[in-house]
Amino acid sequence: AQEVIDLLLKHVFNEDQYECITWWMYEKDFGRREDLQMWDKDTTYPLCLNLSSLQNLNDRSELCQELANLSYEAIDPSFDTLEIPENVQNSAQLKTKLLHLRKYLKTKNPNLKNLALILHDSDPTPELLQILNVLQSSFSIAWITDRPHPYRSFLPTAENLPKLIQTWLTDLN
């Protein structure tokens, strides 16, 4: 699981940014999905989702199912603890699955109140934006992209990207 996270980070961040954010993540125990050792004082769990596999999907039902799959797989890559989400056909069902995921994470950290979705490696599409519109009332949403969208935005080329994300997450607590 850690190799997947490291590969994801290396893909999103340049070498210096990668070193900075991995140091920060290990300081916070973020990224240890095997045992979900989460920090007690933080109330927000950052869920980074690589959306590159969704770029060619236009069907909202397929997008909802894949977003659920990506979210659950990010927490439990081998699905040893969580069940693979099934029959997620619309935004409301996706929201329900993510609320279940947040409830599960809360069993690992009783202080958890928020699940922050950090999206990257995909441009905002009308279909994705419509789905996120339903999710925004329950989850904090950020997108690492240079394309316009209505959510918190981080430029992928920002030299201080890890610090910006860290500040955003800290502000959510």
GROMACS .gro file of C-alpha atoms in nm:
model
  173
    1ALA     CA    1   0.000   0.000   0.000
    2GLN     CA    2   0.280   0.240   0.084
    3GLU     CA    3   0.437   0.183  -0.258
    4VAL     CA    4   0.112   0.292  -0.425
    5ILE     CA    5   0.100   0.609  -0.219
    6ASP     CA    6   0.466   0.685  -0.292
    7LEU     CA    7   0.411   0.627  -0.665
    8LEU     CA    8   0.107   0.856  -0.659
    9LEU     CA    9   0.299   1.131  -0.481
   10LYS     CA   10   0.596   1.105  -0.716
   11HIS     CA   11   0.356   1.138  -1.010
   12VAL     CA   12   0.184   1.447  -0.869
   13PHE     CA   13   0.480   1.631  -0.715
   14ASN     CA   14   0.829   1.715  -0.838
   15GLU     CA   15   1.128   1.580  -0.644
   16ASP     CA   16   1.153   1.866  -0.393
   17GLN     CA   17   0.778   1.876  -0.337
   18TYR     CA   18   0.770   1.498  -0.296
   19GLU     CA   19   1.036   1.510  -0.024
   20CYS     CA   20   0.850   1.788   0.158
   21ILE     CA   21   0.505   1.632   0.150
   22THR     CA   22   0.622   1.281   0.238
   23TRP     CA   23   0.809   1.420   0.537
   24TRP     CA   24   0.491   1.601   0.645
   25MET     CA   25   0.275   1.294   0.585
   26TYR     CA   26   0.498   1.064   0.788
   27GLU     CA   27   0.507   1.321   1.067
   28LYS     CA   28   0.128   1.303   1.071
   29ASP     CA   29   0.109   0.924   1.017
   30PHE     CA   30  -0.081   1.003   0.697
   31GLY     CA   31  -0.038   0.740   0.433
   32ARG     CA   32  -0.016   0.435   0.658
   33ARG     CA   33  -0.324   0.265   0.523
   34GLU     CA   34  -0.240  -0.078   0.668
   35ASP     CA   35  -0.327   0.022   1.022
   36LEU     CA   36  -0.490   0.363   0.968
   37GLN     CA   37  -0.296   0.517   1.254
   38MET     CA   38  -0.441   0.865   1.238
   39TRP     CA   39  -0.339   1.169   1.434
   40ASP     CA   40  -0.566   1.242   1.727
   41LYS     CA   41  -0.584   1.620   1.711
   42ASP     CA   42  -0.678   1.648   1.343
   43THR     CA   43  -1.041   1.615   1.252
   44THR     CA   44  -0.998   1.596   0.874
   45TYR     CA   45  -0.887   1.290   0.681
   46PRO     CA   46  -0.736   1.377   0.339
   47LEU     CA   47  -0.839   1.133   0.067
   48CYS     CA   48  -0.623   1.181  -0.245
   49LEU     CA   49  -0.786   1.048  -0.560
   50ASN     CA   50  -0.604   1.010  -0.891
   51LEU     CA   51  -0.878   1.060  -1.149
   52SER     CA   52  -0.668   0.985  -1.458
   53SER     CA   53  -0.859   0.660  -1.518
   54LEU     CA   54  -1.186   0.859  -1.537
   55GLN     CA   55  -1.081   1.102  -1.811
   56ASN     CA   56  -1.271   0.922  -2.087
   57LEU     CA   57  -1.586   0.852  -1.887
   58ASN     CA   58  -1.891   1.067  -1.956
   59ASP     CA   59  -2.162   0.854  -1.800
   60ARG     CA   60  -2.247   0.984  -1.451
   61SER     CA   61  -2.341   0.638  -1.328
   62GLU     CA   62  -2.001   0.498  -1.428
   63LEU     CA   63  -1.825   0.799  -1.278
   64CYS     CA   64  -2.007   0.755  -0.946
   65GLN     CA   65  -1.918   0.386  -0.931
   66GLU     CA   66  -1.552   0.453  -1.015
   67LEU     CA   67  -1.525   0.737  -0.763
   68ALA     CA   68  -1.659   0.502  -0.495
   69ASN     CA   69  -1.414   0.231  -0.600
   70LEU     CA   70  -1.119   0.473  -0.597
   71SER     CA   71  -1.217   0.609  -0.255
   72TYR     CA   72  -1.251   0.271  -0.089
   73GLU     CA   73  -0.940   0.136  -0.258
   74ALA     CA   74  -0.739   0.436  -0.135
   75ILE     CA   75  -0.825   0.340   0.225
   76ASP     CA   76  -0.806  -0.038   0.189
   77PRO     CA   77  -0.618  -0.132  -0.133
   78SER     CA   78  -0.661  -0.506  -0.089
   79PHE     CA   79  -1.016  -0.478   0.049
   80ASP     CA   80  -0.920  -0.680   0.357
   81THR     CA   81  -1.148  -0.473   0.582
   82LEU     CA   82  -1.383  -0.280   0.356
   83GLU     CA   83  -1.628  -0.430   0.111
   84ILE     CA   84  -1.595  -0.329  -0.253
   85PRO     CA   85  -1.868  -0.070  -0.308
   86GLU     CA   86  -2.136  -0.200  -0.543
   87ASN     CA   87  -2.433  -0.051  -0.728
   88VAL     CA   88  -2.329   0.312  -0.696
   89GLN     CA   89  -2.534   0.457  -0.980
   90ASN     CA   90  -2.585   0.820  -0.886
   91SER     CA   91  -2.447   1.107  -0.681
   92ALA     CA   92  -2.674   1.040  -0.383
   93GLN     CA   93  -2.557   0.679  -0.362
   94LEU     CA   94  -2.194   0.790  -0.391
   95LYS     CA   95  -2.250   1.039  -0.109
   96THR     CA   96  -2.394   0.759   0.105
   97LYS     CA   97  -2.093   0.535   0.035
   98LEU     CA   98  -1.853   0.817   0.125
   99LEU     CA   99  -2.047   0.884   0.445
  100HIS     CA  100  -2.009   0.514   0.531
  101LEU     CA  101  -1.638   0.546   0.459
  102ARG     CA  102  -1.613   0.848   0.690
  103LYS     CA  103  -1.802   0.655   0.958
  104TYR     CA  104  -1.553   0.368   0.921
  105LEU     CA  105  -1.258   0.608   0.950
  106LYS     CA  106  -1.417   0.759   1.260
  107THR     CA  107  -1.381   0.419   1.430
  108LYS     CA  108  -1.005   0.463   1.383
  109ASN     CA  109  -1.004   0.826   1.500
  110PRO     CA  110  -1.300   0.934   1.715
  111ASN     CA  111  -1.211   1.301   1.653
  112LEU     CA  112  -1.265   1.268   1.278
  113LYS     CA  113  -1.534   1.500   1.147
  114ASN     CA  114  -1.441   1.561   0.786
  115LEU     CA  115  -1.330   1.368   0.483
  116ALA     CA  116  -1.144   1.597   0.243
  117LEU     CA  117  -1.138   1.486  -0.120
  118ILE     CA  118  -0.820   1.595  -0.298
  119LEU     CA  119  -0.859   1.528  -0.670
  120HIS     CA  120  -0.578   1.530  -0.924
  121ASP     CA  121  -0.465   1.410  -1.267
  122SER     CA  122  -0.787   1.500  -1.440
  123ASP     CA  123  -0.956   1.811  -1.568
  124PRO     CA  124  -1.291   1.913  -1.423
  125THR     CA  125  -1.569   1.799  -1.656
  126PRO     CA  126  -1.935   1.898  -1.639
  127GLU     CA  127  -2.023   1.543  -1.531
  128LEU     CA  128  -1.768   1.537  -1.247
  129LEU     CA  129  -1.868   1.885  -1.137
  130GLN     CA  130  -2.235   1.781  -1.118
  131ILE     CA  131  -2.140   1.486  -0.897
  132LEU     CA  132  -1.922   1.702  -0.673
  133ASN     CA  133  -2.204   1.954  -0.640
  134VAL     CA  134  -2.399   1.687  -0.449
  135LEU     CA  135  -2.096   1.590  -0.235
  136GLN     CA  136  -1.991   1.943  -0.137
  137SER     CA  137  -2.246   1.972   0.143
  138SER     CA  138  -2.084   1.681   0.330
  139PHE     CA  139  -1.718   1.685   0.221
  140SER     CA  140  -1.441   1.936   0.167
  141ILE     CA  141  -1.322   1.925  -0.193
  142ALA     CA  142  -0.999   2.043  -0.352
  143TRP     CA  143  -0.862   1.989  -0.701
  144ILE     CA  144  -0.501   2.002  -0.811
  145THR     CA  145  -0.547   2.150  -1.157
  146ASP     CA  146  -0.500   2.467  -1.357
  147ARG     CA  147  -0.854   2.445  -1.498
  148PRO     CA  148  -1.136   2.655  -1.351
  149HIS     CA  149  -1.387   2.493  -1.113
  150PRO     CA  150  -1.588   2.607  -0.811
  151TYR     CA  151  -1.390   2.416  -0.543
  152ARG     CA  152  -1.063   2.483  -0.362
  153SER     CA  153  -0.797   2.484  -0.629
  154PHE     CA  154  -0.423   2.417  -0.619
  155LEU     CA  155  -0.201   2.471  -0.921
  156PRO     CA  156  -0.002   2.156  -0.998
  157THR     CA  157   0.299   2.375  -1.078
  158ALA     CA  158   0.297   2.566  -0.749
  159GLU     CA  159   0.640   2.550  -0.588
  160ASN     CA  160   0.484   2.540  -0.242
  161LEU     CA  161   0.205   2.293  -0.326
  162PRO     CA  162   0.261   2.063  -0.026
  163LYS     CA  163   0.258   2.364   0.208
  164LEU     CA  164  -0.060   2.498   0.046
  165ILE     CA  165  -0.235   2.163   0.088
  166GLN     CA  166  -0.109   2.133   0.445
  167THR     CA  167  -0.242   2.480   0.527
  168TRP     CA  168  -0.579   2.403   0.371
  169LEU     CA  169  -0.608   2.078   0.569
  170THR     CA  170  -0.503   2.252   0.890
  171ASP     CA  171  -0.763   2.525   0.831
  172LEU     CA  172  -1.032   2.258   0.796
  173ASN     CA  173  -0.958   2.123   1.145
   0.00000   0.00000   0.00000
